[in-house]
Tab-separated table of C-alpha atoms in Angstrom:
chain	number	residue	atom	x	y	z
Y	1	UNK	CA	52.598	-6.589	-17.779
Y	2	UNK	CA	52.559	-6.157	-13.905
Y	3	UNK	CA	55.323	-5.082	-11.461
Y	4	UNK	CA	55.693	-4.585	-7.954
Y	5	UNK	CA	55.189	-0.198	-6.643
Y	6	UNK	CA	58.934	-0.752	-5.991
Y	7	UNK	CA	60.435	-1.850	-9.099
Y	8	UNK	CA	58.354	0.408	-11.063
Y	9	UNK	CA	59.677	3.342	-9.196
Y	10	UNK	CA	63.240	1.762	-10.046
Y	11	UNK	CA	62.542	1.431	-13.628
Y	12	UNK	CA	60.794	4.855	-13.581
Y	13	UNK	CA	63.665	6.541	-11.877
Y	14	UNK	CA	61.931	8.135	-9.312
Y	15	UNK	CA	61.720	7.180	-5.351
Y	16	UNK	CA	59.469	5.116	-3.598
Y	17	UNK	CA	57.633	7.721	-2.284
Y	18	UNK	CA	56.818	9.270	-5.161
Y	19	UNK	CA	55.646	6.431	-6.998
Y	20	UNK	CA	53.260	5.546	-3.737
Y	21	UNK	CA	51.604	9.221	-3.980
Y	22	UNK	CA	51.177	8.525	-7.785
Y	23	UNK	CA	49.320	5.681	-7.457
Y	24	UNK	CA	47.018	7.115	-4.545
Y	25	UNK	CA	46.412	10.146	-6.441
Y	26	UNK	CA	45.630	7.906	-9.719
Y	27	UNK	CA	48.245	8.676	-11.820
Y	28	UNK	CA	49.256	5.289	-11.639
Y	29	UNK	CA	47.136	2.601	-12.269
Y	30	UNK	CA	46.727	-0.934	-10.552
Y	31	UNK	CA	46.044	-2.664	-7.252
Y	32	UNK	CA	46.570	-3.997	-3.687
Y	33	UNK	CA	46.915	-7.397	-3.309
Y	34	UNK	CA	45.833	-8.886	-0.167
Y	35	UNK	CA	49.276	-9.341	1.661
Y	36	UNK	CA	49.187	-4.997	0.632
Y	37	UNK	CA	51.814	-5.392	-1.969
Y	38	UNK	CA	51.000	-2.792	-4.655
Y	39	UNK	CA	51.174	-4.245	-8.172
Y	40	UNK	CA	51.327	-1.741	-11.302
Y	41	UNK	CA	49.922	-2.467	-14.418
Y	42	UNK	CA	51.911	-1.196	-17.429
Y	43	UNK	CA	50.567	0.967	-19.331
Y	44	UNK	CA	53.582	0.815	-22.358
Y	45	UNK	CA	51.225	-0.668	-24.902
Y	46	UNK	CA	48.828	1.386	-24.724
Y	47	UNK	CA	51.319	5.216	-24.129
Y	48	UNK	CA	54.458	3.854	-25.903
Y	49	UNK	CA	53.054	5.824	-28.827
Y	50	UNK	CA	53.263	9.486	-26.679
Y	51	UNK	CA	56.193	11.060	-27.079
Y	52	UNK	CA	56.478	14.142	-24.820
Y	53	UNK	CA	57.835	17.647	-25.041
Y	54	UNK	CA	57.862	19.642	-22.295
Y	55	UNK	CA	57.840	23.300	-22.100
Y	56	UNK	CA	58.637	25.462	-19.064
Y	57	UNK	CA	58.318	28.971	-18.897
Y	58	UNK	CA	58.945	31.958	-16.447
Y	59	UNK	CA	58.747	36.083	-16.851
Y	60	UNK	CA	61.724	36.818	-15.803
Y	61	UNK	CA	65.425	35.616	-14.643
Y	62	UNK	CA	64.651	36.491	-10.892
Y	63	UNK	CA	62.442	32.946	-11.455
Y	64	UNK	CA	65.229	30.890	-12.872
Y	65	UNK	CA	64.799	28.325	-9.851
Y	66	UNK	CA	60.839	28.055	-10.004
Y	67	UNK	CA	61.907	27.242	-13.993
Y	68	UNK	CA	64.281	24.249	-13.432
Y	69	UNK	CA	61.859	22.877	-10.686
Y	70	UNK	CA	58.291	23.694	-13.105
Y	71	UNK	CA	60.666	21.297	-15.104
Y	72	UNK	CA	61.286	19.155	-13.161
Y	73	UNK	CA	57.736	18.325	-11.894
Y	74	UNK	CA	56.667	18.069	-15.878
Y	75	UNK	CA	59.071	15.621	-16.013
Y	76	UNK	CA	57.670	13.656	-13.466
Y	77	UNK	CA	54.134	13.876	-14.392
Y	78	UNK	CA	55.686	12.730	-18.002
Y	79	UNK	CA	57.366	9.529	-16.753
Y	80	UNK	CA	54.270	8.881	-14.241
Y	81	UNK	CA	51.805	8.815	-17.513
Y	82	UNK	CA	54.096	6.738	-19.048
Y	83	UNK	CA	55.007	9.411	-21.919
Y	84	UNK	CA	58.990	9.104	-24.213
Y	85	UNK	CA	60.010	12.464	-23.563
Y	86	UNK	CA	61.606	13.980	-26.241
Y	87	UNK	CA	63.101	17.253	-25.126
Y	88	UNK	CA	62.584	19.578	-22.269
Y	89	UNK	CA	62.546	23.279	-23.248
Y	90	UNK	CA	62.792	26.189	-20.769
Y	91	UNK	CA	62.406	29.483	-21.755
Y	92	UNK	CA	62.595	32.913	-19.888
Y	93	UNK	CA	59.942	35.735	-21.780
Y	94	UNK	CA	56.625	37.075	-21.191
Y	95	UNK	CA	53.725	35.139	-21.584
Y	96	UNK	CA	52.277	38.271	-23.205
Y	97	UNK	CA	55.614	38.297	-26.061
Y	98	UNK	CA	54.200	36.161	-29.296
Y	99	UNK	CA	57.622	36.123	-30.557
Y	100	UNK	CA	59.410	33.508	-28.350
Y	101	UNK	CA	61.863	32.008	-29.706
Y	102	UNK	CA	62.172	28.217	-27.709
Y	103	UNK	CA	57.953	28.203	-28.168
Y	104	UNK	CA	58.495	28.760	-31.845
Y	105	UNK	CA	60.619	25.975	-32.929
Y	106	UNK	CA	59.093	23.093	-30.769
Y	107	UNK	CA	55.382	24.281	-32.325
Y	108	UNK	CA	56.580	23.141	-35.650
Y	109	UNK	CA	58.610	20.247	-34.484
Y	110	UNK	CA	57.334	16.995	-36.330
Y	111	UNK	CA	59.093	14.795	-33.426
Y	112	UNK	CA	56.823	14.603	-30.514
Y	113	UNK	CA	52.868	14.694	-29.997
Y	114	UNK	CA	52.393	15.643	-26.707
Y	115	UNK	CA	53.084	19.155	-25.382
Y	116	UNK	CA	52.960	19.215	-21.661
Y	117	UNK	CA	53.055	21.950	-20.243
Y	118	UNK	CA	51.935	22.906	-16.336
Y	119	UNK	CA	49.527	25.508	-16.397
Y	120	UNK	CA	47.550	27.341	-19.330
Y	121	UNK	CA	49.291	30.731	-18.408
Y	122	UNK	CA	53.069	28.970	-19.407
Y	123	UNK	CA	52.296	28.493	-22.548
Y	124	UNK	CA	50.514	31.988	-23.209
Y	125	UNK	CA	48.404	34.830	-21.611
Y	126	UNK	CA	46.051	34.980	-24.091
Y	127	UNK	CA	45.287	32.646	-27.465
Y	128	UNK	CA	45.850	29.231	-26.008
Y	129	UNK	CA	43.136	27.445	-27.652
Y	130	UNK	CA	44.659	28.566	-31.022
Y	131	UNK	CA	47.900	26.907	-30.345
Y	132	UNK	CA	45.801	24.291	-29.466
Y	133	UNK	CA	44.412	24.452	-32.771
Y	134	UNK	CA	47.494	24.527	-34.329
Y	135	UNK	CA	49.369	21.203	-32.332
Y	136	UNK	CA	45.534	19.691	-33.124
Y	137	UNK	CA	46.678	20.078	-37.112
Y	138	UNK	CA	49.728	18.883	-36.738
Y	139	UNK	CA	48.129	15.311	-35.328
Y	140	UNK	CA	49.742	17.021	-31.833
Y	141	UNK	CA	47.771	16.831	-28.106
Y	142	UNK	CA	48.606	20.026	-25.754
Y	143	UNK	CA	48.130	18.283	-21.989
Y	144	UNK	CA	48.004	20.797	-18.997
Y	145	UNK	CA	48.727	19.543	-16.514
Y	146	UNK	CA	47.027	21.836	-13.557
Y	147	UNK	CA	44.182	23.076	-14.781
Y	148	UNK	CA	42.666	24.714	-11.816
Y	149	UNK	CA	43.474	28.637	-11.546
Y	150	UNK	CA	41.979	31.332	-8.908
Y	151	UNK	CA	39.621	33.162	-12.152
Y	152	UNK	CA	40.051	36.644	-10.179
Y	153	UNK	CA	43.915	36.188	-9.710
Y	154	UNK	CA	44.305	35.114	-13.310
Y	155	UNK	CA	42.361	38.019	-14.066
Y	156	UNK	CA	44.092	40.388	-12.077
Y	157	UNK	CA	47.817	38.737	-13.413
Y	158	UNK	CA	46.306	39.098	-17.242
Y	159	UNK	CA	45.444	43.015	-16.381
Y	160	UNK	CA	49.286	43.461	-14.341
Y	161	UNK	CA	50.852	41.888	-17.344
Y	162	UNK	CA	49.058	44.068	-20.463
Y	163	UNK	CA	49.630	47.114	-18.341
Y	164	UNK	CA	53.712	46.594	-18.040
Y	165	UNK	CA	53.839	45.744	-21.472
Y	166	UNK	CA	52.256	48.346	-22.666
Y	167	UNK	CA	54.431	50.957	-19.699
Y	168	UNK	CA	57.744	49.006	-21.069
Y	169	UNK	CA	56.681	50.270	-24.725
Y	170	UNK	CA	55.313	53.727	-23.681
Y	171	UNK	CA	57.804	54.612	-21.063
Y	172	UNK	CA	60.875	52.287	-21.925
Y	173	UNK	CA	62.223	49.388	-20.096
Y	174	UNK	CA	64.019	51.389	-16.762
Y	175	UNK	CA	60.521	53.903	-16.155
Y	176	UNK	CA	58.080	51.161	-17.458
Y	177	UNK	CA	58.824	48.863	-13.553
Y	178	UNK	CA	58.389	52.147	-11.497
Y	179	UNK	CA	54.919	53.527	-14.104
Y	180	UNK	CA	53.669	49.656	-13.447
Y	181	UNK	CA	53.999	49.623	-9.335
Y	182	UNK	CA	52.291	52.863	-9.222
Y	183	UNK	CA	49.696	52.008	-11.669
Y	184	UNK	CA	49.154	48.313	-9.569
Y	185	UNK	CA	49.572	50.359	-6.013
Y	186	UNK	CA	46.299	52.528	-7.645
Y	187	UNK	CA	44.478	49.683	-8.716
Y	188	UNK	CA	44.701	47.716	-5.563
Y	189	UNK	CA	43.824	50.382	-3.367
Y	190	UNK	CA	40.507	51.413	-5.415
Y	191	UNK	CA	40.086	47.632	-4.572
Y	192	UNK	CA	40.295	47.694	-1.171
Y	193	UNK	CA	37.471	50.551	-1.080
């Protein structure tokens, strides 16, 4: 089935705009016609078997808004691929805590089989390809969305987030934030040298 960039965006709920930067970025597939009308080619046959759950994550309250809007562009990137979506699940923890709850219970859920989530870091710090493992098992696809990640400031985030967890469980939660800055002040200025 084929439809105009226009009504797609309209059945898609998204704007115009959107739907044009989809299609030029190839999210969207189909072609010009020679009066330049865009036509889409539906890709429901083919994705009306993906059914979606999305999973946004932050570190900490202070990031509430960067959580609704990591949402918000998952759901996006859902509808543009032409996925059901299911449920959208935002949680608030530490990607370094293996005891979140919201992770938990969608892991096991038998009603999706596509976990989108934006970057490898949301889901977990460390142990990603297990999960991966896991959702694998369970007849489940894990699709991350931006894959590309600065290796030195991932590195550098990993090392900043292992040291306050282990300052939070040395020093306690209220000493463990001033140990950390200190510790991070340290390290960056032995980098700097």
């Amino acid at each position: 089935m084929e439809m105009k960039l226009s009504d797609y965006a309209k059945k898609a709920g998204i704007s115009y705009r959107t739907a044009w930067r989809w299609w030029k970025q190839g999210i969207l597939t189909g072609y010009q016609s020679p009066t330049g009308t865009i036509i889409i080619l539906s890709e429901e046959n083919s994705k009306s078997d993906l059914i979606a759950c999305i999973y946004a994550r932050v570190s900490s309250a202070e990031n509430k808004d960067n959580l609704d809007r990591q949402a918000e562009r998952l759901k996006d990137y859902s509808i543009a691929r032409g996925y059901k979506i299911y449920k959208i699940v935002k949680e608030i923890g530490s990607g370094l805590n293996d005891n979140r709850q919201q992770l938990g219970k969608i892991l096991v859920d038998p009603n999706y089989n596509v976990l989108v989530v934006e970057h490898k870091d949301r889901l977990a710090r460390f142990g990603t390809n297990y999960i991966k493992l896991l959702l694998k098992e369970l007849n489940k696809e894990l699709e991350i969305v931006n894959q590309s990640e600065d290796k030195q400031d991932e590195l550098m985030e990993d090392l900043i987030a292992i040291i306050t967890s282990f300052c939070s469980r040395i020093y306690g939660l209220r000493r463990s934030k001033r140990k950390t800055e200190k510790i991070i002040a340290e390290l960056k200025s032995n980098e700097q040298k």
